[in-house]
């Protein structure tokens, strides 16, 4: 319902004065006149006749003006009560909220309730606002079609201008008619623009179909005639309808609306009109998406989320459900949350299908109907077949776990294996290739074929390029427990078939920790590397790893070499011997471990001797020379007689003739050092008793060892006693002579040997000189 007011020039109005005033009104609340007063203005076009005839006045432009809450119409009347020209009638409607719901203000052009002459007194309240028939959409469509290409280009230009004004909240558009009689074209353009907008946006579009002073008006669209002066600096876009339309770059809204008018698609225009106060570009994007336009960008879809949250017409929900395959994840999630089942179910399925392609996306918790679960199962099979990164396989399994989808374990294992093969073919590839686009061809809101299509549809722009180069550890950790063993089995098969380089690169210590607890007979190459990783990380004892390794692979030497790169201990070797026995001799790497352990232990200590005994007595067929030599060298200090010591030295000589290249010199050096602790008589007897080869290395060991003065004198005594026994060892003899040439050394030795006449005589013989007696030389 609306209140009416009439405004004109009267000789005696309700206020008792003459002149322009409100002469009639609907009784109502205070302030109605003040709200309508700004609309009550009219001035004829400059070139209009000053004293027009009635027929001339009929072509004077009518000014229909609208602003929020007020709709008015001003028409020229000619003379007033005093006979002066310039009188007009202003008929204003002060609207209540809801009076225009469903109608555009411009539709009231030519409405039957407008007065052509002023009334007096009280006016009735309009209980029903009936629109006129002059701006019917079908007639407007025909009018545009008659205008051809230029008309549609003009419409594109005007829609873009109006959209900017509505979006910014400021700015104006001035339409200049081709001539004073063409003001109807301005009405048509305002009507076409209004029908192109969502209804609430059209309700915010203020306009005036005619003004003689457009620079002073404040409506968004103002019509005028070509004879009206328009200042060059007017803050408005001025469009002269007698000139060709200017080329303008437009957005989706203008293109969409123009397309509807071209095709006389009134349903499309109605759809735009039903979208409330939506921003025009967003409204057009929603319409495009509902109609299956795959070009609606992510930014546009993000803007549509606000419309979804505020609620949509039923037809929009239905159509969005059918187009779920075109919808990005954020918008699909919003529809799944706020929409009715016919839209929410397919969009939840869309979100779940996208989560199969990107493990970082959340999985909606909505319980979907059976057709969409079946669609997701089919989509999961497709996604598994296309997965090229481990985390993408996991993404499918996470969705399957949430919705209880039944997947083929063999397909899952194959997909996991294929991700390793993908890296094998291109080891430098660290990203996930784009997933092929799935087509969408909706056939109905709940049919399984449609559901499968939309659930599986995706495009490369929606697929995250995963930077993880086969992050197997992360994939295993994120896999639901029910699927973890199947996934690991696929990974292991792929690793086993991969190249050494790829297997080494992908099987990190973190991956090894997650897959270590299993048998490796079916994947020995992978198992060997896992054992190396586990030992290297300190999670597995290398003795246990060695024992396990020998149980499943023959190709083991490189792994054993890596496991035992650090020197073994005697305790480790003892454990290996107890577990493996003679099998140790089957491996070149293992057969060297005891000797290396002897070296590590320095041929001493209870563990070393215990190991040597195990090697000597417990390994039939195992070369025990190194062990026997170690035992001889370690126990030589315990020899009770020189003869037994000599037999031990001779045995050691034979054992180390072709022994371990590092152990042999250490063993002989240890034996020589052990004998060096014996008295010179004992050592002399040993030297006399051993074979020539033994004598040679033994004397060389003593001569090259670091000695203090007492040890030098002891070695000199051995040399003298050997000479006296007729055993001349050239190097020892030469060394002994070099020592006694030195006067200080000779004096020390002579003093040491003075109680043994035999040694003293031997010393003099060694020097080969007749020296005066040293003893008592001070008496001479």
XYZ file of C-alpha atoms in Angstrom:
780
model
C 0.000 0.000 0.000
C 1.240 3.520 -0.829
C 0.345 7.081 0.142
C -0.425 9.506 -2.723
C 0.367 13.211 -3.020
C -0.483 15.744 -5.802
C 1.688 18.790 -6.351
C 0.886 21.727 -8.678
C 0.409 25.489 -8.837
C -2.913 26.433 -7.225
C -4.636 29.708 -6.486
C -5.688 28.615 -3.038
C -4.335 25.391 -1.635
C -4.833 23.554 1.644
C -2.459 25.984 3.348
C -4.473 29.005 2.261
C -1.758 30.398 0.024
C -1.255 30.388 -3.747
C 1.550 28.915 -5.871
C 3.166 25.497 -6.166
C 2.145 23.257 -3.304
C 0.718 19.876 -2.373
C -2.944 20.191 -3.120
C -4.114 16.656 -2.296
C -2.729 13.758 -0.243
C -3.584 10.462 1.383
C -3.987 10.892 5.109
C -0.945 9.382 6.727
C 1.976 9.922 9.058
C 3.799 13.248 9.295
C 6.664 13.839 6.928
C 5.162 12.408 3.754
C 5.324 15.751 1.950
C 8.925 16.325 2.953
C 9.898 12.902 1.536
C 8.174 13.603 -1.777
C 9.130 17.297 -2.171
C 12.539 16.643 -3.778
C 10.802 14.847 -6.633
C 8.355 17.660 -7.340
C 10.192 19.529 -10.083
C 9.723 19.888 -13.811
C 11.089 22.152 -16.520
C 10.299 21.748 -20.231
C 13.148 21.119 -22.694
C 14.877 24.399 -23.760
C 13.643 24.150 -27.331
C 10.022 23.431 -26.397
C 7.417 26.046 -27.401
C 6.950 28.739 -24.763
C 3.190 28.735 -25.307
C 2.487 25.233 -26.512
C -0.842 24.093 -27.812
C -2.535 21.067 -26.244
C -1.307 18.849 -29.077
C 2.245 20.149 -28.606
C 2.101 19.518 -24.869
C 1.339 15.862 -25.520
C 4.906 15.348 -26.770
C 6.538 17.059 -23.775
C 8.625 14.430 -21.993
C 7.141 12.791 -18.903
C 9.466 12.531 -15.909
C 9.087 9.264 -13.988
C 11.459 9.379 -11.026
C 12.317 6.729 -8.528
C 14.388 6.659 -5.368
C 14.153 4.252 -2.509
C 10.746 4.700 -0.937
C 9.388 7.316 -3.391
C 8.036 6.916 -6.918
C 6.806 10.033 -8.727
C 5.557 11.205 -12.095
C 5.653 14.815 -13.347
C 3.781 15.951 -16.472
C 3.568 19.417 -18.052
C 0.185 21.164 -17.720
C 0.856 24.451 -19.490
C -0.859 27.441 -17.839
C -1.642 27.729 -14.156
C -4.568 29.508 -12.471
C -3.054 32.884 -13.342
C -2.573 32.072 -17.027
C 1.196 31.723 -16.758
C 2.948 28.874 -18.583
C 5.161 26.448 -16.671
C 2.654 24.670 -14.533
C 3.019 20.867 -14.049
C 1.491 18.090 -12.028
C 3.680 16.059 -9.715
C 2.069 12.817 -8.578
C 4.134 11.127 -5.836
C 3.763 7.730 -4.187
C 5.435 7.270 -0.803
C 5.996 3.537 -0.620
C 5.950 1.183 2.290
C 8.455 -1.613 2.633
C 7.480 -4.472 0.355
C 5.277 -2.421 -1.977
C 7.558 -3.109 -4.948
C 8.553 -6.721 -4.188
C 8.703 -8.580 -7.479
C 8.306 -5.426 -9.608
C 10.846 -3.056 -11.088
C 10.006 0.614 -10.528
C 10.226 1.333 -14.262
C 7.324 -1.075 -14.811
C 5.042 1.648 -13.440
C 5.621 3.784 -16.502
C 2.137 4.269 -17.919
C 0.480 2.639 -14.878
C -3.278 3.277 -14.643
C -3.145 4.972 -11.215
C -1.175 8.020 -12.410
C -3.253 11.228 -12.503
C -3.146 13.588 -15.462
C -4.826 16.456 -13.553
C -4.556 17.516 -9.911
C -7.167 16.522 -7.350
C -8.218 18.308 -4.206
C -8.624 17.069 -0.669
C -7.923 13.552 0.487
C -6.653 10.850 -1.833
C -7.235 7.160 -1.377
C -4.428 4.925 -0.226
C -3.316 2.684 -3.089
C -3.747 -0.881 -1.901
C -2.487 -2.458 -5.108
C 0.175 -1.092 -7.421
C -0.682 -2.323 -10.896
C 2.197 -1.883 -13.392
C 1.717 -0.531 -16.882
C 2.054 -2.541 -20.078
C 4.480 -0.361 -22.019
C 7.666 -2.056 -20.778
C 6.769 -5.715 -21.204
C 9.978 -7.834 -21.500
C 8.831 -9.547 -24.676
C 8.137 -6.182 -26.330
C 11.511 -4.920 -25.141
C 13.170 -7.988 -26.649
C 11.562 -7.239 -29.984
C 12.623 -3.609 -29.770
C 16.252 -4.618 -29.150
C 16.158 -7.114 -31.995
C 14.874 -4.409 -34.333
C 17.866 -2.283 -33.356
C 20.274 -4.985 -34.496
C 23.901 -5.320 -33.419
C 24.167 -1.677 -32.352
C 21.312 -2.141 -29.872
C 23.020 -5.080 -28.181
C 26.344 -3.276 -28.121
C 24.571 -0.277 -26.588
C 23.018 -2.532 -23.970
C 26.430 -4.010 -23.172
C 27.800 -0.501 -22.671
C 24.913 0.598 -20.446
C 24.922 -2.544 -18.318
C 28.623 -2.226 -17.599
C 28.186 1.417 -16.575
C 25.251 0.648 -14.304
C 27.030 -2.338 -12.759
C 29.966 -0.129 -11.816
C 27.635 2.464 -10.283
C 25.810 -0.182 -8.221
C 29.062 -1.854 -7.142
C 30.837 1.359 -6.155
C 27.731 2.938 -4.600
C 28.283 6.223 -6.416
C 28.343 7.615 -9.962
C 25.628 8.366 -12.503
C 24.628 7.620 -16.060
C 23.066 10.345 -18.246
C 21.106 9.159 -21.290
C 20.609 11.806 -23.954
C 17.676 11.078 -26.267
C 18.093 11.408 -30.019
C 15.514 14.243 -29.972
C 12.956 15.668 -27.601
C 10.300 13.284 -28.879
C 12.363 10.140 -28.250
C 12.161 10.109 -24.452
C 10.368 6.750 -24.754
C 13.679 5.200 -25.820
C 15.202 6.294 -22.517
C 12.314 4.577 -20.728
C 12.973 1.414 -22.721
C 16.682 1.463 -21.924
C 15.989 1.923 -18.216
C 13.490 -0.930 -18.431
C 15.940 -3.240 -20.248
C 18.618 -2.460 -17.647
C 16.154 -3.054 -14.797
C 15.007 -6.419 -16.175
C 18.655 -7.447 -16.570
C 19.397 -6.969 -12.867
C 18.557 -9.091 -9.822
C 15.334 -7.698 -8.440
C 16.800 -6.194 -5.260
C 19.594 -4.560 -7.264
C 16.977 -3.056 -9.605
C 15.117 -1.758 -6.527
C 18.279 0.149 -5.582
C 18.603 1.644 -9.085
C 17.281 5.218 -8.795
C 16.372 6.933 -12.043
C 14.592 9.826 -13.686
C 13.314 9.386 -17.204
C 13.657 13.128 -17.919
C 15.382 16.140 -16.380
C 16.106 19.557 -17.887
C 19.066 19.878 -15.515
C 20.855 16.476 -15.331
C 23.927 18.016 -13.694
C 21.849 18.925 -10.641
C 20.046 15.605 -10.210
C 21.322 12.766 -8.082
C 19.585 9.691 -9.482
C 21.818 6.901 -10.847
C 20.243 7.077 -14.335
C 18.951 10.365 -15.707
C 17.335 10.903 -19.086
C 17.381 14.195 -20.925
C 16.944 15.752 -24.367
C 19.691 16.852 -26.770
C 18.867 20.574 -26.346
C 19.640 20.485 -22.608
C 22.999 21.958 -21.664
C 25.298 19.422 -20.034
C 28.544 20.773 -18.533
C 31.736 19.136 -19.761
C 32.914 18.385 -16.223
C 29.718 16.625 -15.183
C 30.411 13.780 -12.762
C 28.596 11.182 -14.822
C 28.901 8.943 -17.850
C 27.062 10.635 -20.694
C 25.656 8.411 -23.441
C 24.157 10.077 -26.514
C 21.664 7.725 -28.011
C 21.961 9.357 -31.451
C 25.602 8.264 -31.684
C 26.995 4.745 -32.260
C 27.714 2.817 -29.062
C 31.253 3.118 -27.772
C 33.345 -0.070 -27.563
C 33.645 -1.125 -23.956
C 35.171 -4.060 -22.159
C 32.523 -5.777 -20.106
C 32.387 -8.520 -17.540
C 30.290 -11.645 -17.211
C 27.127 -9.843 -16.135
C 26.806 -7.672 -19.225
C 27.690 -10.556 -21.529
C 25.201 -12.859 -19.822
C 22.330 -10.366 -19.860
C 22.934 -9.386 -23.476
C 22.949 -13.061 -24.386
C 19.586 -13.544 -22.721
C 18.095 -10.576 -24.619
C 19.531 -11.775 -27.925
C 17.881 -15.159 -27.468
C 14.792 -13.657 -25.845
C 15.590 -15.967 -22.948
C 13.068 -14.648 -20.465
C 13.710 -17.596 -18.126
C 17.314 -16.499 -17.896
C 16.270 -12.942 -17.111
C 13.824 -14.223 -14.506
C 16.598 -16.287 -12.976
C 18.769 -13.193 -12.669
C 15.861 -11.346 -11.184
C 15.328 -13.949 -8.467
C 18.845 -13.614 -7.063
C 17.914 -10.880 -4.619
C 20.537 -8.246 -3.928
C 23.375 -10.231 -5.483
C 26.222 -8.285 -7.016
C 25.500 -8.466 -10.772
C 28.774 -10.127 -11.738
C 28.312 -12.754 -9.038
C 24.698 -13.310 -10.045
C 25.742 -13.827 -13.644
C 28.489 -16.231 -12.568
C 25.948 -18.267 -10.612
C 23.600 -18.402 -13.598
C 26.510 -19.466 -15.840
C 27.525 -22.205 -13.428
C 23.963 -23.445 -13.126
C 23.769 -23.631 -16.906
C 26.958 -25.699 -17.186
C 29.451 -22.998 -18.152
C 32.872 -24.422 -17.357
C 34.607 -21.031 -17.566
C 33.414 -19.773 -14.177
C 36.723 -19.000 -12.463
C 37.691 -19.779 -8.885
C 37.409 -16.127 -7.876
C 33.856 -16.012 -9.201
C 32.961 -19.225 -7.407
C 34.356 -17.835 -4.167
C 32.021 -14.843 -4.529
C 29.057 -17.194 -5.033
C 29.667 -18.673 -1.577
C 28.014 -15.633 0.019
C 24.874 -16.211 -2.063
C 24.861 -19.861 -1.034
C 25.137 -18.965 2.658
C 22.213 -16.548 2.335
C 20.053 -19.068 0.505
C 19.183 -19.630 -3.151
C 15.995 -20.248 -5.140
C 15.019 -23.905 -5.444
C 15.905 -24.038 -9.123
C 19.444 -22.836 -8.327
C 19.987 -25.597 -5.761
C 18.772 -28.225 -8.219
C 20.948 -26.977 -11.045
C 24.046 -26.626 -8.850
C 23.592 -30.229 -7.781
C 23.616 -31.251 -11.413
C 26.738 -29.198 -12.124
C 28.761 -30.370 -9.112
C 31.519 -31.598 -11.407
C 32.276 -28.006 -12.415
C 32.438 -26.631 -8.889
C 35.616 -25.841 -6.967
C 36.124 -27.306 -3.534
C 35.317 -24.150 -1.432
C 31.997 -23.562 -3.155
C 31.151 -27.266 -3.160
C 31.823 -27.388 0.591
C 29.527 -24.412 1.173
C 26.748 -26.043 -0.858
C 27.234 -29.316 1.021
C 26.818 -27.414 4.277
C 23.952 -25.077 3.432
C 22.087 -26.705 0.560
C 19.205 -29.178 0.442
C 20.048 -32.850 -0.246
C 19.649 -32.582 -4.012
C 22.562 -30.074 -4.021
C 24.413 -31.036 -0.844
C 24.895 -34.729 -1.660
C 26.541 -34.300 -5.069
C 28.647 -31.413 -3.800
C 29.802 -33.427 -0.801
C 30.699 -36.184 -3.240
C 32.549 -33.583 -5.288
C 34.536 -32.518 -2.208
C 35.360 -36.114 -1.425
C 36.416 -36.765 -5.017
C 38.683 -33.713 -4.948
C 40.148 -34.911 -1.650
C 41.159 -38.063 -3.510
C 43.320 -35.853 -5.728
C 44.823 -33.705 -2.995
C 45.665 -35.177 0.425
C 45.722 -31.703 1.990
C 42.004 -31.152 1.418
C 39.594 -31.956 4.262
C 37.070 -34.723 3.746
C 33.418 -33.757 4.331
C 31.675 -35.755 7.023
C 28.235 -35.625 5.389
C 26.412 -38.937 5.150
C 25.521 -39.320 1.487
C 22.911 -41.388 -0.229
C 23.819 -44.702 -1.858
C 24.154 -43.478 -5.467
C 26.833 -41.018 -4.458
C 28.705 -43.604 -2.388
C 28.698 -45.835 -5.440
C 29.965 -42.897 -7.473
C 32.770 -42.298 -4.998
C 33.768 -45.938 -5.172
C 34.052 -45.672 -8.946
C 35.911 -42.369 -8.631
C 38.316 -43.966 -6.152
C 39.169 -46.671 -8.658
C 39.876 -44.033 -11.298
C 41.949 -41.939 -8.932
C 44.014 -44.961 -7.902
C 44.729 -45.719 -11.527
C 45.910 -42.164 -12.164
C 47.870 -41.600 -8.932
C 51.505 -40.757 -9.605
C 52.621 -39.923 -6.075
C 52.337 -41.991 -2.885
C 50.368 -39.310 -1.055
C 47.769 -39.372 -3.830
C 47.202 -43.073 -3.214
C 46.833 -42.240 0.472
C 44.341 -39.500 -0.374
C 42.082 -42.103 -1.979
C 42.439 -44.446 0.984
C 41.542 -41.685 3.452
C 38.298 -40.997 1.608
C 37.564 -44.718 1.379
C 38.105 -45.037 5.114
C 35.752 -42.154 5.964
C 32.904 -43.447 3.806
C 33.533 -47.172 4.133
C 34.134 -47.584 0.403
C 35.034 -51.087 -0.705
C 38.210 -50.983 -2.754
C 40.055 -53.849 -4.395
C 43.216 -54.523 -2.322
C 45.059 -55.615 -5.448
C 44.218 -52.300 -7.088
C 45.511 -50.419 -4.057
C 48.724 -52.433 -4.010
C 49.160 -51.929 -7.751
C 48.648 -48.171 -7.384
C 51.237 -47.973 -4.613
C 53.698 -49.947 -6.720
C 53.029 -47.711 -9.720
C 54.029 -44.588 -7.800
C 57.490 -46.106 -7.296
C 57.693 -47.014 -10.980
C 56.771 -43.441 -11.875
C 59.831 -42.246 -9.979
C 61.961 -44.965 -11.544
C 61.178 -43.710 -15.036
C 62.033 -40.132 -14.076
C 64.106 -39.937 -10.887
C 64.243 -36.156 -11.065
C 60.467 -35.781 -11.013
C 59.473 -34.177 -7.699
C 55.942 -33.134 -8.523
C 52.638 -34.750 -9.179
C 51.610 -34.610 -12.856
C 48.274 -33.027 -13.631
C 45.328 -35.367 -13.401
C 43.338 -35.712 -16.622
C 40.157 -33.745 -16.794
C 36.917 -35.654 -16.327
C 33.924 -34.676 -18.448
C 30.545 -33.938 -16.936
C 27.246 -34.901 -18.581
C 24.471 -34.790 -15.974
C 21.503 -36.995 -16.603
C 19.490 -36.526 -13.428
C 19.771 -35.444 -9.803
C 20.291 -38.886 -8.268
C 21.200 -41.312 -11.033
C 24.332 -43.354 -10.299
C 25.872 -42.619 -13.696
C 25.488 -38.904 -13.141
C 26.788 -39.171 -9.602
C 29.834 -41.113 -10.747
C 30.563 -38.539 -13.415
C 30.374 -35.497 -11.192
C 32.192 -37.143 -8.307
C 35.140 -38.037 -10.461
C 35.333 -34.863 -12.500
C 38.363 -32.693 -11.894
C 40.778 -30.525 -13.770
C 44.508 -29.769 -13.559
C 43.941 -26.383 -11.968
C 42.218 -28.072 -9.024
C 44.971 -30.642 -8.507
C 47.721 -29.694 -6.087
C 51.212 -30.201 -7.517
C 52.641 -32.215 -4.662
C 56.236 -31.213 -4.043
C 57.076 -34.347 -2.084
C 59.250 -36.615 -4.223
C 57.564 -39.871 -3.285
C 57.278 -39.098 0.409
C 56.830 -42.728 1.364
C 57.213 -42.129 5.085
C 54.565 -39.409 5.139
C 52.289 -41.562 3.002
C 52.579 -44.584 5.272
C 52.012 -42.518 8.406
C 48.871 -40.898 6.992
C 47.354 -44.111 5.687
C 44.343 -45.472 7.614
C 45.349 -48.510 9.648
C 43.096 -50.907 7.703
C 44.975 -50.101 4.476
C 48.519 -49.627 5.754
C 49.826 -53.139 5.139
C 48.374 -53.209 1.635
C 49.997 -49.887 0.814
C 53.351 -50.984 2.238
C 53.224 -54.203 0.244
C 52.801 -52.173 -2.944
C 55.631 -49.825 -2.041
C 57.964 -52.742 -1.276
C 57.188 -54.437 -4.577
C 57.888 -51.182 -6.393
C 61.127 -50.623 -4.503
C 62.257 -54.161 -5.231
C 61.777 -53.614 -8.975
C 63.355 -50.152 -8.972
C 66.941 -49.320 -9.848
C 69.568 -49.230 -7.145
C 69.688 -45.442 -7.342
C 65.935 -45.001 -7.036
C 65.644 -47.537 -4.238
C 68.453 -45.855 -2.325
C 66.859 -42.425 -2.807
C 63.330 -43.377 -1.831
C 64.033 -45.791 0.994
C 65.014 -43.226 3.597
C 65.745 -44.096 7.248
C 62.241 -42.851 8.095
C 60.673 -45.237 5.574
C 62.874 -48.074 6.793
C 61.666 -47.604 10.358
C 58.066 -47.978 9.218
C 58.506 -51.147 7.139
C 61.354 -52.943 8.934
C 59.300 -55.452 10.894
C 58.552 -58.037 8.194
C 60.080 -60.922 6.266
C 62.194 -60.102 3.219
C 62.422 -63.316 1.210
C 60.148 -61.879 -1.487
C 62.042 -58.566 -1.620
C 65.682 -59.313 -0.756
C 67.175 -56.185 -2.341
C 64.819 -53.940 -0.442
C 65.260 -55.965 2.711
C 69.033 -55.678 2.528
C 68.788 -51.910 2.235
C 66.274 -51.750 5.089
C 68.677 -53.655 7.320
C 71.457 -51.238 6.426
C 69.227 -48.289 7.220
C 68.117 -49.802 10.515
C 71.666 -50.533 11.623
C 72.795 -47.085 10.538
C 70.004 -45.467 12.560
C 70.900 -47.510 15.638
C 67.545 -49.286 15.688
C 68.923 -52.721 14.803
C 71.980 -54.593 16.118
C 74.261 -55.406 13.188
C 74.844 -58.943 14.399
C 71.112 -59.614 14.330
C 70.865 -57.821 10.993
C 73.630 -59.979 9.556
C 71.978 -63.170 10.744
C 68.671 -62.031 9.251
C 70.293 -60.978 5.993
C 71.856 -64.397 5.433
C 68.415 -65.914 5.738
C 66.871 -64.308 2.647
C 69.469 -63.190 0.119
C 72.508 -64.521 -1.680
C 73.405 -61.108 -3.063
C 74.680 -59.855 0.248
C 78.342 -58.921 0.144
C 77.822 -55.208 -0.503
C 75.324 -55.022 2.331
C 77.636 -56.924 4.654
C 80.486 -54.639 3.690
C 78.354 -51.643 4.620
C 77.131 -53.192 7.874
C 80.662 -54.053 8.997
C 82.455 -50.984 7.743
C 83.133 -50.032 11.331
C 85.576 -52.441 12.986
C 83.884 -55.398 14.713
C 84.353 -56.224 18.371
C 85.325 -59.619 19.680
C 81.937 -59.949 21.363
C 80.116 -59.309 18.071
C 82.181 -61.916 16.260
C 81.595 -64.424 19.031
C 77.830 -63.973 18.664
C 78.079 -64.448 14.904
C 80.087 -67.647 15.297
C 77.594 -69.044 17.769
C 74.714 -68.266 15.394
C 76.276 -69.065 12.030
C 79.114 -71.478 12.670
C 80.903 -72.577 9.477
C 78.480 -70.500 7.381
C 80.666 -67.508 8.135
C 83.323 -68.911 5.828
C 80.831 -68.771 2.942
C 81.039 -64.972 2.919
C 84.299 -63.138 2.182
C 83.081 -60.226 4.266
C 82.240 -62.380 7.290
C 85.335 -64.537 7.058
C 87.482 -61.453 7.671
C 85.606 -60.326 10.761
C 87.510 -62.398 13.369
C 90.862 -61.139 12.151
C 89.543 -57.577 12.215
C 88.234 -58.158 15.729
C 91.658 -59.412 16.810
C 93.137 -56.213 15.425
C 90.504 -54.103 17.164
C 91.222 -55.802 20.480
C 94.985 -55.458 20.104
C 95.447 -59.270 20.507
C 94.714 -59.031 24.182
C 91.908 -59.167 26.640
C 89.632 -62.044 27.662
C 87.064 -61.415 24.920
C 89.721 -61.538 22.202
C 91.169 -64.792 23.541
C 87.717 -66.288 23.930
C 86.957 -65.379 20.317
C 90.223 -66.880 19.137
C 89.410 -70.128 20.910
C 85.925 -70.156 19.321
C 87.417 -69.654 15.883
C 90.086 -72.292 16.436
C 87.920 -74.931 18.053
C 84.377 -74.163 16.935
C 84.555 -73.585 13.193
C 85.335 -76.731 11.267
C 86.603 -75.799 7.847
C 87.140 -72.197 8.853
C 90.785 -70.940 8.405
C 91.942 -70.840 12.016
C 95.515 -69.598 11.395
C 94.699 -66.049 12.483
C 93.052 -67.305 15.646
C 95.907 -69.693 16.501
C 98.488 -66.981 15.858
C 96.545 -64.604 18.091
C 96.463 -67.167 20.884
C 100.222 -67.875 20.557
C 101.103 -64.194 20.672
C 98.784 -63.511 23.590
C 100.046 -66.458 25.662
C 103.741 -66.314 24.876
C 104.482 -64.594 28.138
C 103.265 -67.741 29.877
C 105.824 -70.055 28.155
C 107.669 -71.855 31.017
C 110.852 -72.725 29.126
C 112.827 -71.257 26.246
C 112.307 -74.441 24.284
C 108.542 -74.156 24.505
C 108.745 -70.485 23.640
C 110.902 -71.347 20.610
C 108.373 -73.933 19.439
C 105.630 -71.292 19.777
C 107.670 -68.781 17.758
C 108.302 -71.321 15.021
C 104.611 -72.177 14.913
C 103.715 -68.495 14.778
C 106.177 -68.026 11.943
C 104.446 -70.663 9.882
C 100.947 -69.423 10.743
C 101.724 -65.854 9.757
C 103.693 -66.645 6.634
C 100.636 -65.958 4.459
C 98.211 -64.625 7.064
C 96.064 -61.498 7.260
C 98.149 -58.572 5.923
C 97.346 -56.372 8.925
C 97.152 -59.076 11.543
C 100.494 -60.803 10.689
C 102.782 -57.883 11.593
C 100.721 -57.119 14.691
C 100.876 -60.735 15.825
C 104.663 -60.990 15.344
C 105.162 -57.619 16.998
C 103.083 -58.775 19.956
C 105.092 -62.011 20.229
C 108.406 -60.142 20.072
C 107.200 -57.740 22.728
C 106.071 -60.650 24.920
C 109.553 -62.231 24.704
C 111.197 -58.879 25.316
C 109.985 -59.174 28.875
C 112.026 -62.340 29.449
C 115.622 -62.322 30.746
C 118.448 -62.241 28.134
C 119.490 -65.864 28.782
C 115.905 -67.053 28.113
C 115.663 -64.955 24.953
C 119.110 -66.102 23.753
C 118.079 -69.712 24.038
C 114.878 -68.970 22.107
C 116.810 -67.287 19.296
C 119.269 -70.154 19.080
C 116.408 -72.667 19.007
C 114.092 -71.167 16.372
C 114.359 -71.543 12.630
C 116.218 -69.041 10.537
C 113.050 -67.278 9.224
C 111.734 -66.985 12.771
C 115.083 -65.742 14.049
C 115.194 -63.100 11.354
C 111.815 -61.469 12.046
C 112.200 -61.801 15.801
C 115.599 -60.015 15.860
C 114.249 -57.363 13.430
C 111.262 -56.761 15.716
C 113.536 -56.243 18.716
C 115.874 -53.967 16.810
C 113.086 -51.723 15.479
C 111.191 -51.454 18.758
C 111.603 -48.441 21.006
C 113.984 -49.360 23.849
C 115.219 -47.736 27.029
C 118.855 -48.092 28.204
C 118.243 -51.296 30.182
C 116.516 -52.879 27.172
C 119.427 -51.910 24.967
C 121.911 -53.501 27.370
C 119.720 -56.627 27.467
C 119.684 -56.822 23.669
C 123.450 -56.273 23.619
C 123.865 -59.170 26.063
C 121.812 -61.379 23.722
C 124.073 -60.430 20.828
C 127.242 -61.277 22.865
C 125.867 -64.598 24.104
C 124.887 -65.563 20.561
C 128.437 -64.756 19.332
C 129.896 -66.810 22.123
C 127.635 -69.691 21.047
C 128.779 -69.295 17.472
C 125.480 -67.853 16.245
C 126.243 -64.717 14.306
C 123.221 -62.711 13.205
C 124.678 -59.980 10.974
C 122.147 -57.219 11.639
C 122.193 -57.825 15.381
C 125.965 -58.103 15.414
C 126.376 -54.922 13.433
C 123.998 -53.114 15.764
C 125.872 -54.375 18.817
C 129.240 -53.150 17.440
C 127.724 -49.740 16.719
C 126.611 -49.476 20.295
C 129.941 -50.238 22.021
C 131.911 -47.812 19.836
C 130.334 -45.107 21.936
C 132.565 -44.619 25.018
C 129.669 -43.850 27.306
C 127.723 -46.895 26.205
C 130.782 -49.123 26.433
C 131.460 -47.951 29.938
C 127.888 -48.648 30.999
C 127.907 -52.113 29.474
C 131.328 -52.938 30.868
C 130.161 -51.910 34.332
C 127.010 -54.000 33.908
C 128.945 -57.064 32.764
C 131.818 -56.883 35.266
C 130.411 -59.595 37.516
C 130.195 -62.047 34.588
C 133.677 -62.764 33.241
C 132.227 -64.576 30.255
C 130.138 -61.581 29.219
C 133.015 -59.187 29.869
C 135.259 -61.260 27.624
C 132.558 -61.386 24.994
C 132.252 -57.618 25.140
C 135.978 -57.162 24.591
C 135.904 -59.565 21.718
C 133.003 -57.650 20.206
C 134.939 -54.433 20.281
C 137.927 -56.061 18.498
C 140.367 -53.741 20.438
C 142.850 -54.050 23.333
C 141.656 -51.493 25.785
C 143.385 -50.822 29.077
C 141.467 -51.970 31.992
C 138.850 -49.536 33.059
C 138.560 -50.860 36.497
C 141.047 -49.085 38.757
C 142.318 -46.813 35.923
C 142.736 -44.032 38.366
C 145.713 -45.934 39.975
C 147.984 -45.607 36.987
